[in-house]
Coordinates of C-alpha atoms in Angstrom, one line a residue:
M1 CA -10.8 -76.3 -45.2
T2 CA -12.2 -79.4 -43.5
D3 CA -10.6 -82.7 -44.0
H4 CA -11.7 -86.0 -42.5
D5 CA -9.7 -88.4 -44.6
A6 CA -6.6 -86.6 -45.6
T7 CA -3.7 -88.6 -47.0
L8 CA -0.2 -87.3 -46.8
P9 CA 3.1 -88.6 -48.2
P10 CA 4.5 -91.4 -46.0
A11 CA 7.4 -90.8 -43.6
V12 CA 9.3 -93.0 -41.2
C13 CA 7.9 -92.5 -37.7
E14 CA 10.8 -92.9 -35.3
P15 CA 10.6 -92.0 -31.6
L16 CA 11.1 -88.3 -31.0
P17 CA 14.6 -87.1 -30.2
M18 CA 15.2 -86.4 -26.5
L19 CA 15.7 -83.0 -24.9
P20 CA 19.5 -82.4 -24.5
E21 CA 19.8 -82.8 -20.7
P22 CA 18.6 -86.0 -19.0
S23 CA 16.7 -85.6 -15.8
A24 CA 18.3 -86.2 -12.4
G25 CA 15.9 -88.7 -11.1
T26 CA 13.8 -86.9 -8.5
A27 CA 15.0 -83.4 -9.4
R28 CA 13.0 -81.1 -11.8
P29 CA 14.5 -81.1 -15.3
E30 CA 16.4 -78.0 -16.3
Q31 CA 14.7 -75.7 -18.7
G32 CA 15.2 -77.0 -22.2
T33 CA 14.2 -76.1 -25.7
L34 CA 12.1 -77.8 -28.3
P35 CA 14.4 -80.2 -30.2
G36 CA 15.1 -78.8 -33.6
P37 CA 16.0 -80.4 -37.0
A38 CA 19.7 -80.7 -36.0
A39 CA 18.8 -82.9 -33.1
A40 CA 16.5 -85.1 -35.2
G41 CA 18.7 -85.3 -38.2
R42 CA 15.8 -83.9 -40.3
P43 CA 12.7 -81.7 -39.6
L44 CA 10.1 -83.6 -37.7
R45 CA 6.6 -83.8 -39.2
V46 CA 4.5 -82.5 -36.3
L47 CA 0.7 -82.5 -36.0
A48 CA -0.3 -79.6 -33.6
A49 CA -3.6 -80.1 -31.9
M50 CA -5.1 -76.6 -31.8
S51 CA -8.1 -76.1 -29.6
G52 CA -8.6 -72.4 -30.4
G53 CA -7.0 -71.3 -27.1
V54 CA -3.7 -69.4 -26.4
D55 CA -1.7 -72.4 -25.1
S56 CA -2.1 -74.7 -28.2
A57 CA -1.5 -71.7 -30.5
V58 CA 1.8 -70.8 -28.9
A59 CA 2.8 -74.5 -28.7
A60 CA 2.2 -74.8 -32.5
A61 CA 4.1 -71.6 -33.1
R62 CA 7.1 -72.8 -31.1
A63 CA 7.2 -76.1 -33.0
H64 CA 7.1 -74.2 -36.3
E65 CA 9.8 -71.8 -35.2
A66 CA 12.0 -74.7 -34.2
G67 CA 12.2 -75.7 -37.9
H68 CA 9.7 -78.5 -37.9
E69 CA 7.1 -79.2 -40.6
V70 CA 4.0 -78.4 -38.6
T71 CA 0.3 -78.9 -39.5
G72 CA -2.4 -77.6 -37.3
V73 CA -5.6 -79.6 -36.6
H74 CA -8.7 -78.7 -34.7
L75 CA -10.6 -81.6 -33.2
A76 CA -14.4 -81.2 -33.7
L77 CA -15.6 -83.1 -30.6
S78 CA -19.1 -81.8 -30.3
E79 CA -21.9 -83.3 -32.4
N80 CA -23.9 -80.0 -32.2
P81 CA -21.3 -77.2 -31.7
K82 CA -22.6 -73.8 -30.7
S83 CA -21.5 -70.7 -32.4
F84 CA -20.1 -69.0 -29.3
R85 CA -18.7 -70.0 -25.9
T86 CA -20.3 -68.9 -22.7
G87 CA -17.5 -67.0 -21.0
A88 CA -14.8 -69.5 -20.1
R89 CA -17.1 -72.5 -20.0
G90 CA -17.1 -75.2 -22.6
C91 CA -15.1 -75.6 -25.8
C92 CA -15.3 -77.1 -29.3
T93 CA -17.6 -74.3 -30.5
L94 CA -17.5 -72.9 -34.0
E95 CA -15.8 -69.8 -32.5
D96 CA -13.0 -72.0 -31.2
A97 CA -12.5 -73.6 -34.6
R98 CA -12.3 -70.2 -36.2
D99 CA -9.8 -69.0 -33.6
A100 CA -7.6 -72.0 -34.3
R101 CA -7.7 -71.4 -38.0
R102 CA -6.8 -67.7 -37.6
A103 CA -3.9 -68.7 -35.3
A104 CA -2.6 -71.2 -37.9
D105 CA -2.8 -68.5 -40.6
V106 CA -0.7 -66.1 -38.4
I107 CA 1.9 -68.8 -37.8
G108 CA 1.9 -69.8 -41.4
I109 CA 1.0 -73.5 -41.2
P110 CA -1.6 -75.7 -43.0
F111 CA -4.7 -76.2 -41.0
Y112 CA -7.4 -78.9 -40.9
V113 CA -10.5 -79.8 -38.9
W114 CA -11.0 -83.4 -38.0
D115 CA -14.4 -84.7 -36.9
L116 CA -13.9 -87.0 -33.8
A117 CA -17.3 -86.2 -32.3
E118 CA -18.5 -89.8 -32.5
R119 CA -15.3 -91.2 -31.0
F120 CA -15.5 -88.6 -28.2
R121 CA -19.1 -89.4 -27.5
E122 CA -18.3 -93.2 -27.2
D123 CA -15.0 -93.0 -25.3
V124 CA -15.6 -90.0 -23.1
I125 CA -19.2 -89.0 -22.7
E126 CA -20.7 -92.5 -22.6
D127 CA -18.0 -93.5 -20.1
F128 CA -18.9 -90.4 -18.0
F129 CA -22.5 -91.5 -17.8
A130 CA -21.6 -95.1 -17.1
E131 CA -19.2 -94.2 -14.3
Y132 CA -21.7 -91.9 -12.5
E133 CA -24.5 -94.5 -12.9
A134 CA -22.2 -97.0 -11.2
G135 CA -21.6 -94.7 -8.2
R136 CA -18.1 -93.6 -9.3
T137 CA -16.6 -90.2 -10.0
P138 CA -14.7 -90.1 -13.3
N139 CA -12.3 -87.5 -14.6
P140 CA -13.2 -87.0 -18.3
C141 CA -10.1 -84.9 -18.9
L142 CA -7.9 -88.0 -18.3
R143 CA -10.1 -90.1 -20.4
C144 CA -10.0 -87.6 -23.3
N145 CA -6.2 -87.5 -23.1
E146 CA -6.0 -91.3 -23.1
K147 CA -8.6 -92.1 -25.7
I148 CA -8.8 -89.1 -27.9
K149 CA -5.7 -86.9 -28.0
F150 CA -3.1 -89.6 -27.5
A151 CA -4.9 -92.6 -29.0
A152 CA -7.3 -91.6 -31.8
L153 CA -5.4 -88.5 -32.7
L154 CA -1.9 -89.9 -32.3
D155 CA -2.8 -93.1 -34.1
R156 CA -4.2 -91.2 -37.1
A157 CA -1.2 -88.9 -37.1
L158 CA 1.3 -91.7 -37.2
A159 CA -0.7 -93.5 -39.9
L160 CA -0.5 -90.3 -42.0
G161 CA 3.3 -90.1 -41.6
F162 CA 3.7 -87.6 -38.8
D163 CA 6.4 -88.1 -36.2
A164 CA 4.8 -86.4 -33.2
V165 CA 1.7 -84.7 -31.8
C166 CA 2.2 -81.3 -30.2
T167 CA -0.2 -79.9 -27.6
G168 CA -0.4 -76.9 -25.3
H169 CA -0.3 -79.0 -22.1
Y170 CA 1.8 -77.6 -19.2
A171 CA 4.2 -80.6 -18.6
V172 CA 7.8 -81.5 -19.5
V173 CA 9.1 -84.6 -21.3
V174 CA 12.8 -85.3 -21.1
D175 CA 15.3 -88.1 -21.7
G176 CA 15.9 -90.4 -18.7
P177 CA 17.9 -93.5 -17.9
E178 CA 15.1 -95.8 -19.1
G179 CA 13.6 -93.7 -21.8
R180 CA 11.3 -90.7 -22.0
E181 CA 10.0 -89.3 -18.7
L182 CA 7.0 -87.1 -18.0
H183 CA 7.6 -84.4 -15.4
R184 CA 5.6 -81.6 -13.7
S185 CA 5.5 -78.1 -15.3
V186 CA 7.5 -75.3 -13.9
D187 CA 4.2 -73.3 -13.4
Q188 CA 2.7 -75.2 -10.5
G189 CA -0.6 -73.3 -10.9
K190 CA -1.0 -74.6 -14.5
D191 CA 0.7 -78.0 -14.1
Q192 CA -1.2 -80.6 -16.1
S193 CA 1.0 -83.7 -15.5
Y194 CA -1.9 -85.2 -13.4
V195 CA -4.2 -85.4 -16.4
L196 CA -1.4 -86.7 -18.6
G197 CA -0.6 -89.6 -16.1
V198 CA -2.5 -92.0 -18.4
L199 CA 0.1 -91.8 -21.2
D200 CA 2.3 -94.8 -21.8
A201 CA 5.9 -94.9 -23.0
D202 CA 5.0 -95.3 -26.6
Q203 CA 2.7 -92.3 -26.5
L204 CA 5.3 -90.2 -24.7
A205 CA 7.8 -91.2 -27.5
H206 CA 5.7 -89.2 -29.9
A207 CA 4.5 -86.3 -27.7
L208 CA 5.7 -82.6 -27.6
F209 CA 4.8 -80.3 -24.8
P210 CA 6.6 -77.0 -25.6
L211 CA 5.1 -75.0 -22.8
G212 CA 6.2 -77.0 -19.7
T213 CA 9.1 -74.7 -18.9
D214 CA 7.1 -71.5 -18.9
T215 CA 4.5 -69.7 -16.9
K216 CA 1.0 -68.9 -18.2
D217 CA 1.9 -65.2 -18.0
D218 CA 4.9 -65.8 -20.2
V219 CA 2.8 -67.7 -22.8
R220 CA 0.2 -64.9 -23.0
A221 CA 3.0 -62.3 -23.4
E222 CA 4.5 -64.4 -26.2
A223 CA 1.2 -64.7 -27.9
E224 CA 0.9 -60.9 -27.9
R225 CA 4.3 -60.6 -29.4
R226 CA 3.4 -63.1 -32.1
G227 CA 0.2 -61.2 -33.0
L228 CA -2.1 -64.1 -32.0
A229 CA -5.6 -62.8 -31.4
V230 CA -6.2 -65.5 -28.7
A231 CA -3.5 -63.9 -26.4
R232 CA -6.1 -62.8 -23.9
K233 CA -8.8 -65.4 -24.6
P234 CA -10.1 -66.8 -21.3
D235 CA -9.1 -70.4 -20.4
S236 CA -11.8 -73.0 -20.6
H237 CA -12.6 -74.7 -17.3
D238 CA -15.0 -77.3 -15.8
I239 CA -16.1 -80.2 -18.0
C240 CA -15.9 -79.1 -21.6
F241 CA -19.0 -80.9 -22.8
I242 CA -21.2 -79.4 -20.0
A243 CA -21.1 -75.7 -21.1
D244 CA -23.4 -74.4 -18.4
G245 CA -21.5 -76.2 -15.6
D246 CA -24.6 -78.1 -14.3
T247 CA -23.4 -81.6 -14.1
Q248 CA -26.5 -82.9 -12.2
A249 CA -28.8 -81.6 -15.0
F250 CA -26.6 -83.1 -17.7
L251 CA -26.6 -86.5 -16.0
A252 CA -30.4 -86.4 -15.6
T253 CA -30.8 -86.1 -19.3
R254 CA -29.6 -89.7 -19.6
L255 CA -30.1 -91.3 -16.2
G256 CA -33.5 -89.7 -15.3
R257 CA -35.1 -89.3 -12.0
T258 CA -34.5 -92.2 -9.6
P259 CA -35.6 -91.2 -6.0
G260 CA -33.9 -92.8 -3.1
D261 CA -32.9 -92.3 0.6
I262 CA -30.2 -90.2 2.2
V263 CA -29.1 -92.0 5.3
D264 CA -26.6 -91.6 8.1
R265 CA -23.9 -94.2 9.0
D266 CA -26.4 -96.3 11.1
G267 CA -28.9 -96.3 8.3
T268 CA -31.3 -93.8 9.7
K269 CA -33.2 -91.9 6.9
L270 CA -32.4 -88.2 6.9
G271 CA -33.9 -87.1 3.6
E272 CA -34.4 -88.1 0.0
H273 CA -32.7 -87.6 -3.3
E274 CA -33.8 -87.8 -7.0
G275 CA -30.8 -89.7 -8.2
A276 CA -27.7 -91.0 -6.3
Y277 CA -25.6 -90.3 -9.4
A278 CA -25.9 -86.6 -8.7
Y279 CA -23.7 -86.9 -5.6
T280 CA -20.0 -87.4 -5.1
V281 CA -17.9 -88.4 -2.0
G282 CA -17.0 -85.3 0.0
Q283 CA -19.9 -83.2 -1.2
R284 CA -21.4 -80.9 1.4
K285 CA -23.8 -78.6 -0.4
G286 CA -27.2 -79.6 -1.9
L287 CA -27.9 -82.5 0.4
R288 CA -31.4 -81.4 1.3
I289 CA -31.3 -82.9 4.8
G290 CA -34.1 -81.5 7.0
R291 CA -32.7 -82.6 10.4
P292 CA -29.4 -81.1 11.6
A293 CA -26.7 -83.3 13.1
D294 CA -26.8 -83.7 16.9
D295 CA -23.5 -81.8 17.2
G296 CA -24.6 -79.1 14.8
K297 CA -21.7 -79.8 12.4
P298 CA -22.2 -80.1 8.7
R299 CA -22.6 -83.5 7.0
Y300 CA -20.8 -84.7 3.9
V301 CA -21.4 -87.5 1.4
L302 CA -19.4 -90.6 2.6
D303 CA -20.7 -93.2 0.2
I304 CA -22.9 -93.8 -2.8
S305 CA -24.6 -97.1 -3.4
P306 CA -26.1 -97.6 -6.8
V307 CA -27.5 -101.0 -5.8
S308 CA -29.6 -99.7 -2.9
N309 CA -29.9 -96.2 -4.5
T310 CA -28.8 -94.7 -1.2
V311 CA -26.5 -91.8 -0.3
T312 CA -24.7 -92.1 3.1
V313 CA -23.7 -88.9 4.9
G314 CA -21.7 -88.2 8.0
P315 CA -19.1 -86.0 9.7
A316 CA -16.0 -84.6 7.9
E317 CA -13.5 -86.8 9.8
A318 CA -15.2 -89.9 8.4
L319 CA -13.9 -88.9 5.0
D320 CA -10.3 -89.5 5.9
V321 CA -8.6 -92.4 4.3
D322 CA -5.2 -93.9 4.8
G323 CA -5.1 -96.3 1.9
L324 CA -6.2 -96.7 -1.7
T325 CA -6.6 -99.6 -4.1
G326 CA -6.2 -98.8 -7.8
I327 CA -6.9 -100.9 -10.9
R328 CA -6.2 -100.6 -14.6
P329 CA -2.7 -99.0 -14.1
R330 CA -1.1 -96.9 -16.8
W331 CA 2.7 -96.5 -16.6
C332 CA 4.6 -93.6 -18.1
G333 CA 7.6 -95.8 -18.8
P334 CA 8.6 -99.3 -17.7
A335 CA 6.1 -100.8 -15.3
P336 CA 7.4 -100.7 -11.8
T337 CA 7.4 -103.8 -9.6
G338 CA 7.3 -104.5 -5.9
V339 CA 7.1 -101.7 -3.4
L340 CA 8.2 -98.1 -4.1
D341 CA 8.3 -94.8 -2.1
C342 CA 6.4 -92.1 -3.9
T343 CA 3.8 -89.3 -3.6
A344 CA 0.2 -89.7 -4.5
Q345 CA -2.3 -87.1 -6.0
V346 CA -6.0 -87.7 -6.6
R347 CA -7.1 -84.4 -8.1
A348 CA -5.8 -82.3 -11.0
H349 CA -4.6 -79.5 -8.6
G350 CA -4.7 -81.4 -5.4
D351 CA -2.0 -81.8 -2.8
E352 CA 0.6 -84.5 -3.0
H353 CA 0.7 -87.1 -0.1
P354 CA 3.8 -89.1 0.8
A355 CA 3.0 -92.7 0.3
V356 CA 4.2 -96.3 -0.3
A357 CA 2.8 -98.1 -3.4
E358 CA 2.8 -101.9 -3.8
I359 CA 2.5 -103.1 -7.4
D360 CA 0.8 -106.5 -7.8
G361 CA 0.1 -107.1 -11.4
D362 CA -2.9 -104.9 -12.4
T363 CA -3.5 -103.9 -8.8
V364 CA -1.9 -100.9 -7.1
R365 CA -2.2 -100.6 -3.3
V366 CA -1.2 -97.2 -1.9
R367 CA -0.6 -96.7 1.8
L368 CA -0.6 -93.0 2.7
H369 CA 1.7 -91.6 5.4
T370 CA -0.9 -88.9 6.2
P371 CA -4.7 -89.2 5.8
M372 CA -6.3 -87.9 2.6
R373 CA -9.8 -86.5 2.7
G374 CA -12.8 -87.1 0.3
V375 CA -11.5 -89.8 -2.1
A376 CA -14.1 -91.3 -4.5
R377 CA -14.1 -94.5 -6.4
G378 CA -13.5 -93.7 -10.1
Q379 CA -11.0 -91.0 -9.5
A380 CA -7.4 -91.4 -10.7
V381 CA -4.5 -91.7 -8.3
V382 CA -1.3 -90.5 -10.0
L383 CA 2.0 -91.5 -8.5
Y384 CA 5.1 -89.3 -8.6
D385 CA 8.8 -89.7 -7.9
G386 CA 9.7 -86.1 -7.2
T387 CA 8.5 -84.2 -10.3
R388 CA 8.5 -87.4 -12.4
V389 CA 5.2 -89.0 -13.1
I390 CA 5.4 -92.8 -12.5
G391 CA 1.9 -93.6 -13.7
S392 CA -1.7 -93.7 -12.7
A393 CA -4.5 -96.1 -11.7
T394 CA -8.3 -95.9 -11.3
I395 CA -9.3 -95.9 -7.6
D396 CA -11.5 -98.9 -6.9
G397 CA -11.6 -98.8 -3.1
T398 CA -10.3 -97.0 0.0
S399 CA -9.5 -97.8 3.7
S400 CA -10.8 -95.5 6.4
A401 CA -8.3 -93.7 8.7
A402 CA -10.9 -93.3 11.4

């Protein structure tokens, strides 16, 4: 059954009850359980976002088993969905929708498909094109979490009387001294707190992440025990709306061929490109430079200038930065002020770097204790206090450590 404009009986949407044990500041929260009806005073009305994968299926099953009134929903994000996935690439195919429906049937919950393809195109895909055209490197997963799963979906869920949205993200939400806190997952290899660093306090108040205290192997084993056919389904990876993984070709469909120069740091022309948007800071392969460096070492992309349509390359050490400037901050709780000690991360599964962050209104200046390599404008910097996510900002500039 497909439903775009479902109306459901109204319910009071209060903030979600907290997990029983508050966090200890910088320490990882103890393993907890999904809050049940006793903690809430009544069963929560939960909308479970079901992608068709194993994680979201187990998350929905746990919410249902905890005694909540769970409804599954699959988000149709592709305007022209294909019937089948290509291995582990892409998502939002007809196969994924069917897998989600079958999982909902096994769990025993109602299931709907909501068409958010137009919203996804406007807020995620169009933003992706615009950022690359401007010489920046966006993270569409963060944008999707911010604009689709915890804005469009959550807003609609609350309007229909649901109390919370449940997803299969690997992260932990607990009660802290100043409200709900977002923490890293126990499974460091699957931790998704980085891509959730755009969520604000109000969104966290209506979010359930039942998998944050488990490993991926545990989740797959549980799916097997529950009889879910997606138990061994491969995880999707790369950018979901670029099923073949060829980002350059995808960008070319919109941005076209715009030839320009590849230059070194003193402006000497070394080669040509067919579109500066196809490059990102730190890139080594595919530069098509005919002349080797004098020292024989490889060159890397250091800068992309959309104004002059040039790509600047140089040695690896020139990629080191010791400071970042972030704009448009998003705080996972009360907005911090002044100067704070923290760690900074700029990639979904990248390393944390000890840092000091200075908050000045809508500008975040991060000073790194050790240099970080290959940071591009447009990436997100996510700040942590131990395992707790403080918030995030979009990188607008860097300072060289050289």
